[in-house]
PDB file of C-alpha atoms and ligand atoms in Angstrom:
ATOM      1  CA  MET A 716     -23.878 -39.903 -27.092  1.00 42.00           C
ATOM      2  CA  THR A 717     -24.877 -36.358 -28.006  1.00 50.00           C
ATOM      3  CA  THR A 718     -22.570 -33.566 -26.967  1.00 55.00           C
ATOM      4  CA  LYS A 719     -24.312 -31.303 -24.526  1.00 85.00           C
ATOM      5  CA  ILE A 720     -21.743 -28.751 -23.358  1.00 92.00           C
ATOM      6  CA  ALA A 721     -20.016 -26.089 -25.412  1.00 96.00           C
ATOM      7  CA  VAL A 722     -17.602 -23.322 -24.623  1.00 96.00           C
ATOM      8  CA  ILE A 723     -17.468 -20.245 -26.824  1.00 97.00           C
ATOM      9  CA  GLY A 724     -14.033 -18.763 -26.357  1.00 95.00           C
ATOM     10  CA  GLY A 725     -13.156 -15.148 -27.021  1.00 90.00           C
ATOM     11  CA  THR A 726     -10.175 -12.848 -26.692  1.00 87.00           C
ATOM     12  CA  GLY A 727      -7.564 -14.571 -24.528  1.00 84.00           C
ATOM     13  CA  MET A 728      -9.132 -17.983 -25.047  1.00 87.00           C
ATOM     14  CA  ASN A 729      -9.054 -18.737 -28.732  1.00 87.00           C
ATOM     15  CA  GLN A 730      -8.525 -22.397 -27.919  1.00 87.00           C
ATOM     16  CA  TRP A 731      -9.330 -24.657 -24.975  1.00 89.00           C
ATOM     17  CA  PRO A 732      -6.063 -26.181 -23.742  1.00 85.00           C
ATOM     18  CA  GLY A 733      -7.812 -28.965 -21.749  1.00 85.00           C
ATOM     19  CA  LEU A 734      -9.743 -30.254 -24.751  1.00 92.00           C
ATOM     20  CA  GLU A 735      -8.482 -33.416 -26.483  1.00 93.00           C
ATOM     21  CA  ILE A 736      -9.829 -32.736 -29.954  1.00 95.00           C
ATOM     22  CA  GLU A 737     -11.325 -35.769 -31.726  1.00 95.00           C
ATOM     23  CA  ARG A 738     -13.280 -34.142 -34.523  1.00 95.00           C
ATOM     24  CA  ARG A 739     -13.565 -30.868 -36.410  1.00 96.00           C
ATOM     25  CA  ILE A 740     -17.191 -30.269 -37.355  1.00 96.00           C
ATOM     26  CA  GLU A 741     -17.518 -28.079 -40.430  1.00 96.00           C
ATOM     27  CA  LEU A 742     -21.124 -26.948 -40.747  1.00 92.00           C
ATOM     28  CA  THR A 743     -22.949 -24.354 -42.738  1.00 95.00           C
ATOM     29  CA  THR A 744     -26.266 -23.083 -41.490  1.00 97.00           C
ATOM     30  CA  PRO A 745     -29.211 -21.243 -43.105  1.00 95.00           C
ATOM     31  CA  TYR A 746     -27.454 -18.103 -41.808  1.00 96.00           C
ATOM     32  CA  GLY A 747     -24.022 -18.873 -43.232  1.00 97.00           C
ATOM     33  CA  ALA A 748     -20.879 -20.363 -41.742  1.00 97.00           C
ATOM     34  CA  PRO A 749     -19.946 -20.125 -38.053  1.00 98.00           C
ATOM     35  CA  SER A 750     -16.776 -18.282 -37.001  1.00 97.00           C
ATOM     36  CA  ALA A 751     -14.721 -21.514 -37.117  1.00 97.00           C
ATOM     37  CA  PRO A 752     -15.156 -25.290 -37.265  1.00 97.00           C
ATOM     38  CA  LEU A 753     -16.623 -26.692 -34.048  1.00 97.00           C
ATOM     39  CA  LEU A 754     -13.939 -28.627 -32.203  1.00 96.00           C
ATOM     40  CA  GLU A 755     -15.401 -31.666 -30.492  1.00 96.00           C
ATOM     41  CA  GLY A 756     -13.536 -33.772 -27.992  1.00 95.00           C
ATOM     42  CA  ARG A 757     -13.141 -34.703 -24.362  1.00 93.00           C
ATOM     43  CA  VAL A 758     -12.207 -32.709 -21.310  1.00 90.00           C
ATOM     44  CA  TYR A 759     -11.544 -34.944 -18.288  1.00 81.00           C
ATOM     45  CA  GLY A 760     -13.716 -37.614 -19.923  1.00 85.00           C
ATOM     46  CA  THR A 761     -16.679 -35.319 -20.641  1.00 90.00           C
ATOM     47  CA  ARG A 762     -17.706 -34.688 -24.243  1.00 92.00           C
ATOM     48  CA  ALA A 763     -17.538 -31.017 -25.090  1.00 94.00           C
ATOM     49  CA  ILE A 764     -17.344 -28.642 -28.024  1.00 96.00           C
ATOM     50  CA  PHE A 765     -15.252 -25.526 -28.405  1.00 96.00           C
ATOM     51  CA  LEU A 766     -15.967 -22.658 -30.780  1.00 97.00           C
ATOM     52  CA  ALA A 767     -13.527 -19.781 -31.351  1.00 96.00           C
ATOM     53  CA  ARG A 768     -15.857 -16.765 -31.497  1.00 97.00           C
ATOM     54  CA  HIS A 769     -13.398 -14.542 -33.375  1.00 96.00           C
ATOM     55  CA  GLY A 770     -12.344 -17.306 -35.794  1.00 94.00           C
ATOM     56  CA  GLU A 771      -9.294 -19.548 -35.737  1.00 89.00           C
ATOM     57  CA  GLY A 772      -6.877 -16.719 -36.489  1.00 85.00           C
ATOM     58  CA  HIS A 773      -8.739 -14.341 -34.118  1.00 78.00           C
ATOM     59  CA  LYS A 774      -9.566 -12.024 -37.006  1.00 91.00           C
ATOM     60  CA  LEU A 775     -13.305 -11.350 -36.741  1.00 95.00           C
ATOM     61  CA  PRO A 776     -14.182  -8.089 -34.981  1.00 96.00           C
ATOM     62  CA  PRO A 777     -17.169  -8.222 -32.587  1.00 97.00           C
ATOM     63  CA  HIS A 778     -19.650  -6.609 -35.002  1.00 97.00           C
ATOM     64  CA  ALA A 779     -18.670  -8.935 -37.879  1.00 97.00           C
ATOM     65  CA  ILE A 780     -19.161 -12.205 -35.990  1.00 98.00           C
ATOM     66  CA  ASN A 781     -21.976 -14.328 -37.400  1.00 98.00           C
ATOM     67  CA  TYR A 782     -23.659 -14.928 -34.035  1.00 98.00           C
ATOM     68  CA  ARG A 783     -26.700 -16.507 -35.663  1.00 98.00           C
ATOM     69  CA  ALA A 784     -24.604 -19.101 -37.490  1.00 98.00           C
ATOM     70  CA  ASN A 785     -22.548 -19.804 -34.354  1.00 98.00           C
ATOM     71  CA  LEU A 786     -25.521 -20.566 -32.128  1.00 98.00           C
ATOM     72  CA  TRP A 787     -27.377 -22.447 -34.847  1.00 98.00           C
ATOM     73  CA  ALA A 788     -24.335 -24.638 -35.555  1.00 98.00           C
ATOM     74  CA  LEU A 789     -23.896 -25.448 -31.863  1.00 98.00           C
ATOM     75  CA  ARG A 790     -27.516 -26.526 -31.591  1.00 97.00           C
ATOM     76  CA  GLU A 791     -27.152 -28.621 -34.779  1.00 97.00           C
ATOM     77  CA  ALA A 792     -24.213 -30.360 -33.113  1.00 96.00           C
ATOM     78  CA  GLY A 793     -26.415 -31.386 -30.175  1.00 95.00           C
ATOM     79  CA  VAL A 794     -25.288 -28.779 -27.674  1.00 97.00           C
ATOM     80  CA  GLN A 795     -27.706 -27.913 -24.872  1.00 96.00           C
ATOM     81  CA  SER A 796     -25.553 -25.782 -22.527  1.00 96.00           C
ATOM     82  CA  ILE A 797     -23.166 -23.010 -23.483  1.00 97.00           C
ATOM     83  CA  VAL A 798     -20.581 -21.268 -21.344  1.00 97.00           C
ATOM     84  CA  ALA A 799     -19.502 -18.091 -23.115  1.00 97.00           C
ATOM     85  CA  ILE A 800     -16.126 -16.671 -22.147  1.00 97.00           C
ATOM     86  CA  ALA A 801     -15.869 -12.884 -22.446  1.00 96.00           C
ATOM     87  CA  ALA A 802     -12.953 -10.569 -21.739  1.00 96.00           C
ATOM     88  CA  VAL A 803     -14.439  -7.354 -20.363  1.00 97.00           C
ATOM     89  CA  GLY A 804     -13.453  -3.974 -19.013  1.00 97.00           C
ATOM     90  CA  ALA A 805     -14.316  -3.379 -15.361  1.00 97.00           C
ATOM     91  CA  ILE A 806     -16.628  -0.527 -14.416  1.00 98.00           C
ATOM     92  CA  ALA A 807     -17.385  -1.617 -10.823  1.00 98.00           C
ATOM     93  CA  PRO A 808     -14.528  -1.067  -8.340  1.00 97.00           C
ATOM     94  CA  TRP A 809     -14.828  -4.642  -7.000  1.00 97.00           C
ATOM     95  CA  PHE A 810     -14.009  -6.172 -10.399  1.00 97.00           C
ATOM     96  CA  GLU A 811     -10.271  -5.673 -10.573  1.00 96.00           C
ATOM     97  CA  PRO A 812      -8.359  -6.900 -13.628  1.00 96.00           C
ATOM     98  CA  GLY A 813      -7.705 -10.655 -13.437  1.00 96.00           C
ATOM     99  CA  ALA A 814     -10.961 -11.330 -11.541  1.00 97.00           C
ATOM    100  CA  VAL A 815     -13.853 -13.388 -12.950  1.00 98.00           C
ATOM    101  CA  ALA A 816     -17.632 -13.064 -12.686  1.00 98.00           C
ATOM    102  CA  VAL A 817     -20.843 -14.684 -13.883  1.00 98.00           C
ATOM    103  CA  PRO A 818     -23.018 -11.687 -14.779  1.00 98.00           C
ATOM    104  CA  GLN A 819     -26.721 -11.965 -13.976  1.00 98.00           C
ATOM    105  CA  ASP A 820     -28.090  -9.334 -16.338  1.00 98.00           C
ATOM    106  CA  ILE A 821     -27.368  -7.453 -19.570  1.00 98.00           C
ATOM    107  CA  VAL A 822     -27.710  -3.990 -21.067  1.00 98.00           C
ATOM    108  CA  ASP A 823     -27.395  -4.039 -24.863  1.00 98.00           C
ATOM    109  CA  TYR A 824     -25.780  -1.020 -26.571  1.00 98.00           C
ATOM    110  CA  THR A 825     -24.961  -2.800 -29.840  1.00 98.00           C
ATOM    111  CA  TRP A 826     -26.547  -1.821 -33.139  1.00 98.00           C
ATOM    112  CA  GLY A 827     -26.819  -3.096 -36.693  1.00 97.00           C
ATOM    113  CA  ARG A 828     -26.048  -6.721 -35.862  1.00 98.00           C
ATOM    114  CA  GLU A 829     -28.125  -9.643 -37.132  1.00 97.00           C
ATOM    115  CA  HIS A 830     -29.665 -10.175 -33.729  1.00 97.00           C
ATOM    116  CA  THR A 831     -32.666 -12.481 -34.132  1.00 97.00           C
ATOM    117  CA  TYR A 832     -33.957 -15.535 -35.956  1.00 96.00           C
ATOM    118  CA  SER A 833     -37.382 -13.795 -36.094  1.00 92.00           C
ATOM    119  CA  ASP A 834     -36.128 -11.727 -39.023  1.00 88.00           C
ATOM    120  CA  GLY A 835     -39.270 -11.634 -41.152  1.00 87.00           C
ATOM    121  CA  ARG A 836     -37.906 -14.167 -43.616  1.00 85.00           C
ATOM    122  CA  GLU A 837     -40.437 -16.645 -44.912  1.00 83.00           C
ATOM    123  CA  GLY A 838     -41.081 -19.293 -42.293  1.00 83.00           C
ATOM    124  CA  SER A 839     -39.160 -17.461 -39.570  1.00 84.00           C
ATOM    125  CA  GLY A 840     -42.267 -16.649 -37.489  1.00 84.00           C
ATOM    126  CA  LEU A 841     -42.426 -14.007 -34.792  1.00 88.00           C
ATOM    127  CA  GLU A 842     -41.625 -14.810 -31.214  1.00 86.00           C
ATOM    128  CA  HIS A 843     -41.108 -12.274 -28.435  1.00 93.00           C
ATOM    129  CA  VAL A 844     -38.809 -14.397 -26.286  1.00 94.00           C
ATOM    130  CA  GLU A 845     -38.661 -13.631 -22.577  1.00 96.00           C
ATOM    131  CA  PHE A 846     -35.375 -12.090 -21.507  1.00 98.00           C
ATOM    132  CA  THR A 847     -36.166 -10.968 -17.958  1.00 98.00           C
ATOM    133  CA  GLU A 848     -33.324 -13.194 -16.786  1.00 98.00           C
ATOM    134  CA  PRO A 849     -31.016 -13.297 -19.809  1.00 98.00           C
ATOM    135  CA  TYR A 850     -28.727 -16.000 -18.450  1.00 98.00           C
ATOM    136  CA  SER A 851     -29.542 -19.534 -17.356  1.00 97.00           C
ATOM    137  CA  GLU A 852     -29.735 -19.431 -13.559  1.00 97.00           C
ATOM    138  CA  ARG A 853     -29.055 -23.165 -13.409  1.00 96.00           C
ATOM    139  CA  LEU A 854     -25.827 -22.780 -15.354  1.00 96.00           C
ATOM    140  CA  ARG A 855     -24.799 -19.678 -13.380  1.00 97.00           C
ATOM    141  CA  GLN A 856     -25.210 -21.537 -10.100  1.00 97.00           C
ATOM    142  CA  ALA A 857     -23.235 -24.499 -11.466  1.00 96.00           C
ATOM    143  CA  LEU A 858     -20.379 -22.122 -12.376  1.00 97.00           C
ATOM    144  CA  ILE A 859     -20.514 -20.413  -8.971  1.00 97.00           C
ATOM    145  CA  GLU A 860     -20.325 -23.807  -7.229  1.00 97.00           C
ATOM    146  CA  ALA A 861     -17.471 -24.893  -9.516  1.00 96.00           C
ATOM    147  CA  ALA A 862     -15.590 -21.700  -8.678  1.00 97.00           C
ATOM    148  CA  GLY A 863     -16.032 -22.504  -4.981  1.00 97.00           C
ATOM    149  CA  ARG A 864     -14.482 -25.957  -5.523  1.00 96.00           C
ATOM    150  CA  ALA A 865     -11.661 -24.432  -7.592  1.00 96.00           C
ATOM    151  CA  GLY A 866     -10.972 -21.792  -4.925  1.00 97.00           C
ATOM    152  CA  VAL A 867     -11.660 -18.959  -7.373  1.00 97.00           C
ATOM    153  CA  ALA A 868     -13.529 -15.869  -6.106  1.00 97.00           C
ATOM    154  CA  MET A 869     -16.521 -15.243  -8.341  1.00 97.00           C
ATOM    155  CA  GLY A 870     -18.446 -11.996  -8.780  1.00 94.00           C
ATOM    156  CA  ALA A 871     -21.783 -11.364 -10.513  1.00 97.00           C
ATOM    157  CA  GLY A 872     -22.959  -8.012 -11.902  1.00 98.00           C
ATOM    158  CA  ILE A 873     -24.476  -6.415 -14.975  1.00 98.00           C
ATOM    159  CA  HIS A 874     -22.838  -6.833 -18.350  1.00 98.00           C
ATOM    160  CA  GLY A 875     -23.049  -3.884 -20.727  1.00 98.00           C
ATOM    161  CA  VAL A 876     -22.329  -4.754 -24.352  1.00 98.00           C
ATOM    162  CA  THR A 877     -21.000  -2.100 -26.737  1.00 98.00           C
ATOM    163  CA  GLN A 878     -20.497  -2.156 -30.481  1.00 98.00           C
ATOM    164  CA  GLY A 879     -16.715  -1.890 -30.702  1.00 96.00           C
ATOM    165  CA  PRO A 880     -14.223  -2.516 -32.044  1.00 97.00           C
ATOM    166  CA  ARG A 881     -13.062   0.775 -30.565  1.00 97.00           C
ATOM    167  CA  LEU A 882     -12.961   1.111 -26.802  1.00 96.00           C
ATOM    168  CA  GLU A 883     -15.361   3.517 -25.085  1.00 97.00           C
ATOM    169  CA  SER A 884     -14.963   7.176 -24.201  1.00 97.00           C
ATOM    170  CA  SER A 885     -14.939   8.031 -20.491  1.00 97.00           C
ATOM    171  CA  ALA A 886     -18.360   9.759 -20.844  1.00 98.00           C
ATOM    172  CA  GLU A 887     -19.770   6.569 -22.376  1.00 98.00           C
ATOM    173  CA  ILE A 888     -18.462   4.583 -19.421  1.00 98.00           C
ATOM    174  CA  ARG A 889     -19.970   7.102 -16.963  1.00 98.00           C
ATOM    175  CA  ARG A 890     -23.298   6.677 -18.729  1.00 98.00           C
ATOM    176  CA  MET A 891     -22.978   2.898 -18.426  1.00 98.00           C
ATOM    177  CA  GLN A 892     -22.159   3.334 -14.727  1.00 98.00           C
ATOM    178  CA  ARG A 893     -25.373   5.351 -14.297  1.00 98.00           C
ATOM    179  CA  ASP A 894     -27.230   2.601 -16.157  1.00 98.00           C
ATOM    180  CA  GLY A 895     -26.005   0.136 -13.531  1.00 98.00           C
ATOM    181  CA  CYS A 896     -23.395  -1.707 -15.624  1.00 98.00           C
ATOM    182  CA  ASP A 897     -20.537  -3.368 -13.726  1.00 98.00           C
ATOM    183  CA  MET A 898     -18.552  -4.449 -16.784  1.00 98.00           C
ATOM    184  CA  VAL A 899     -18.301  -3.726 -20.487  1.00 98.00           C
ATOM    185  CA  GLY A 900     -17.652  -6.141 -23.336  1.00 98.00           C
ATOM    186  CA  MET A 901     -18.392  -6.278 -27.058  1.00 98.00           C
ATOM    187  CA  THR A 902     -19.646  -9.783 -27.783  1.00 98.00           C
ATOM    188  CA  GLY A 903     -22.262 -10.641 -25.154  1.00 98.00           C
ATOM    189  CA  MET A 904     -25.073  -9.559 -27.471  1.00 98.00           C
ATOM    190  CA  PRO A 905     -26.805 -10.741 -29.556  1.00 98.00           C
ATOM    191  CA  GLU A 906     -25.202 -14.048 -28.497  1.00 98.00           C
ATOM    192  CA  ALA A 907     -27.221 -14.400 -25.277  1.00 98.00           C
ATOM    193  CA  ALA A 908     -30.520 -13.488 -26.938  1.00 98.00           C
ATOM    194  CA  LEU A 909     -29.992 -15.901 -29.828  1.00 98.00           C
ATOM    195  CA  ALA A 910     -29.249 -18.694 -27.363  1.00 98.00           C
ATOM    196  CA  ARG A 911     -32.560 -17.891 -25.655  1.00 98.00           C
ATOM    197  CA  GLU A 912     -34.407 -17.952 -29.002  1.00 97.00           C
ATOM    198  CA  LEU A 913     -32.977 -21.432 -29.608  1.00 97.00           C
ATOM    199  CA  LYS A 914     -33.867 -22.491 -26.032  1.00 97.00           C
ATOM    200  CA  LEU A 915     -30.233 -23.222 -25.174  1.00 98.00           C
ATOM    201  CA  ASP A 916     -28.936 -22.830 -21.620  1.00 97.00           C
ATOM    202  CA  TYR A 917     -26.417 -19.998 -21.745  1.00 98.00           C
ATOM    203  CA  ALA A 918     -24.232 -18.309 -19.151  1.00 98.00           C
ATOM    204  CA  CYS A 919     -21.230 -16.013 -19.387  1.00 98.00           C
ATOM    205  CA  LEU A 920     -17.917 -16.295 -17.594  1.00 97.00           C
ATOM    206  CA  ALA A 921     -16.597 -12.750 -17.734  1.00 97.00           C
ATOM    207  CA  VAL A 922     -12.945 -11.975 -17.151  1.00 97.00           C
ATOM    208  CA  SER A 923     -11.966  -8.472 -16.143  1.00 97.00           C
ATOM    209  CA  VAL A 924      -8.901  -7.594 -18.208  1.00 96.00           C
ATOM    210  CA  ASN A 925      -8.714  -3.810 -17.703  1.00 96.00           C
ATOM    211  CA  TRP A 926     -10.362  -0.879 -15.966  1.00 96.00           C
ATOM    212  CA  ALA A 927     -12.890   0.587 -18.396  1.00 97.00           C
ATOM    213  CA  ALA A 928     -12.067   3.984 -19.909  1.00 96.00           C
ATOM    214  CA  GLY A 929     -11.602   6.668 -17.259  1.00 94.00           C
ATOM    215  CA  VAL A 930     -12.653   4.483 -14.301  1.00 95.00           C
ATOM    216  CA  MET A 931      -9.216   4.755 -12.683  1.00 89.00           C
ATOM    217  CA  GLY A 932      -8.124   7.927 -14.434  1.00 87.00           C
ATOM    218  CA  LEU A 933      -6.028   7.786 -17.574  1.00 86.00           C
ATOM    219  CA  GLY A 934      -4.481   4.321 -17.763  1.00 80.00           C
ATOM    220  CA  ASP A 935      -2.869   2.384 -20.593  1.00 87.00           C
ATOM    221  CA  ILE A 936      -5.691  -0.043 -21.339  1.00 88.00           C
ATOM    222  CA  HIS A 937      -3.672  -2.265 -23.669  1.00 90.00           C
ATOM    223  CA  ALA A 938      -0.876  -2.620 -21.110  1.00 85.00           C
ATOM    224  CA  GLU A 939      -3.459  -3.577 -18.447  1.00 85.00           C
ATOM    225  CA  ILE A 940      -4.970  -6.194 -20.750  1.00 85.00           C
ATOM    226  CA  HIS A 941      -1.534  -7.630 -21.457  1.00 85.00           C
ATOM    227  CA  GLN A 942      -0.822  -7.873 -17.722  1.00 85.00           C
ATOM    228  CA  SER A 943      -4.074  -9.417 -16.513  1.00 86.00           C
ATOM    229  CA  ILE A 944      -5.425 -11.612 -19.284  1.00 90.00           C
ATOM    230  CA  GLU A 945      -3.369 -14.721 -18.476  1.00 89.00           C
ATOM    231  CA  THR A 946      -4.236 -14.617 -14.760  1.00 93.00           C
ATOM    232  CA  GLY A 947      -7.923 -14.232 -15.609  1.00 93.00           C
ATOM    233  CA  MET A 948      -7.972 -16.959 -18.245  1.00 93.00           C
ATOM    234  CA  GLY A 949      -6.121 -19.306 -15.865  1.00 94.00           C
ATOM    235  CA  ARG A 950      -8.995 -18.810 -13.416  1.00 95.00           C
ATOM    236  CA  VAL A 951     -11.527 -19.445 -16.194  1.00 94.00           C
ATOM    237  CA  ARG A 952      -9.832 -22.732 -17.083  1.00 93.00           C
ATOM    238  CA  ALA A 953      -9.859 -23.793 -13.414  1.00 94.00           C
ATOM    239  CA  VAL A 954     -13.580 -23.017 -13.082  1.00 95.00           C
ATOM    240  CA  LEU A 955     -14.401 -24.826 -16.330  1.00 93.00           C
ATOM    241  CA  ALA A 956     -12.468 -27.909 -15.244  1.00 91.00           C
ATOM    242  CA  GLU A 957     -14.467 -28.052 -11.992  1.00 92.00           C
ATOM    243  CA  SER A 958     -17.792 -27.433 -13.707  1.00 90.00           C
ATOM    244  CA  LEU A 959     -17.671 -30.485 -15.973  1.00 82.00           C
ATOM    245  CA  PRO A 960     -19.357 -33.671 -14.799  1.00 73.00           C
ATOM    246  CA  ARG A 961     -16.778 -36.400 -14.041  1.00 66.00           C
TER     247      ARG A 961
HETATM  248  N1  LIG B1460     -14.495  -2.181 -23.303  1.00 64.17           N
HETATM  249  C1  LIG B1460     -15.188  -3.016 -24.105  1.00 64.17           C
HETATM  250  N2  LIG B1460     -14.843  -4.273 -24.296  1.00 64.17           N
HETATM  251  C2  LIG B1460     -13.767  -4.738 -23.650  1.00 64.17           C
HETATM  252  C3  LIG B1460     -13.005  -3.929 -22.798  1.00 64.17           C
HETATM  253  C4  LIG B1460     -13.392  -2.572 -22.605  1.00 64.17           C
HETATM  254  O1  LIG B1460     -12.767  -1.791 -21.870  1.00 64.17           O
HETATM  255  N3  LIG B1460     -11.989  -4.698 -22.328  1.00 64.17           N
HETATM  256  C5  LIG B1460     -12.159  -5.929 -22.868  1.00 64.17           C
HETATM  257  N4  LIG B1460     -13.226  -5.957 -23.668  1.00 64.17           N
END
């Protein structure tokens, strides 16, 4: 049977504790090697694949991740649906650290990343993919229903994606607030757009791990992350467990 579901794990989820690993898939793609071998196995009887976005030792910074190779490799492995886990800073007051959300839209502030397969290389073609709704609504609804079964409150909101690896200035966060962003992360793009180019279903499970710069005055962001990341990732694992077909 082909594997259909993959989880891309980020900061705070560099492995998937529920996954019984049966196979490490080492692939290279026309775009180079993915961040790590794809780990294929079973979670509660369902076949699934896990990919550590920042690499097995969590060393790759957001701008150095080979997003094109990651998405290409997942498709090569037969994946159709991807749940991307992202630790984010909260801009909206409702998104307190430890809470989770399935964002419904994106604003992209990244630059200089290899962000498309339509790159002008011979044979690459030119396609202006639609991105009006950047996430798969089907997958979002499945995650929202799973959260309901798991008893986890689930927000939505707009996901702003910055270049990193530094955190933002408070003026940058105020600009993002004016742009309508509810949360800020560093890895949501070009991942979502590449998934769309490959016609993969893609949704993001965002975990608030800190208040974004200046939102609640001058806080210690790293201390906040340390305090909230385990609670948030525990909720992510509960939602994932409920979202898999049994
Ligand atoms: N900014 C950007 N990315 C992040 C943050 C943040 O405050 N927290 C976690 N990822």
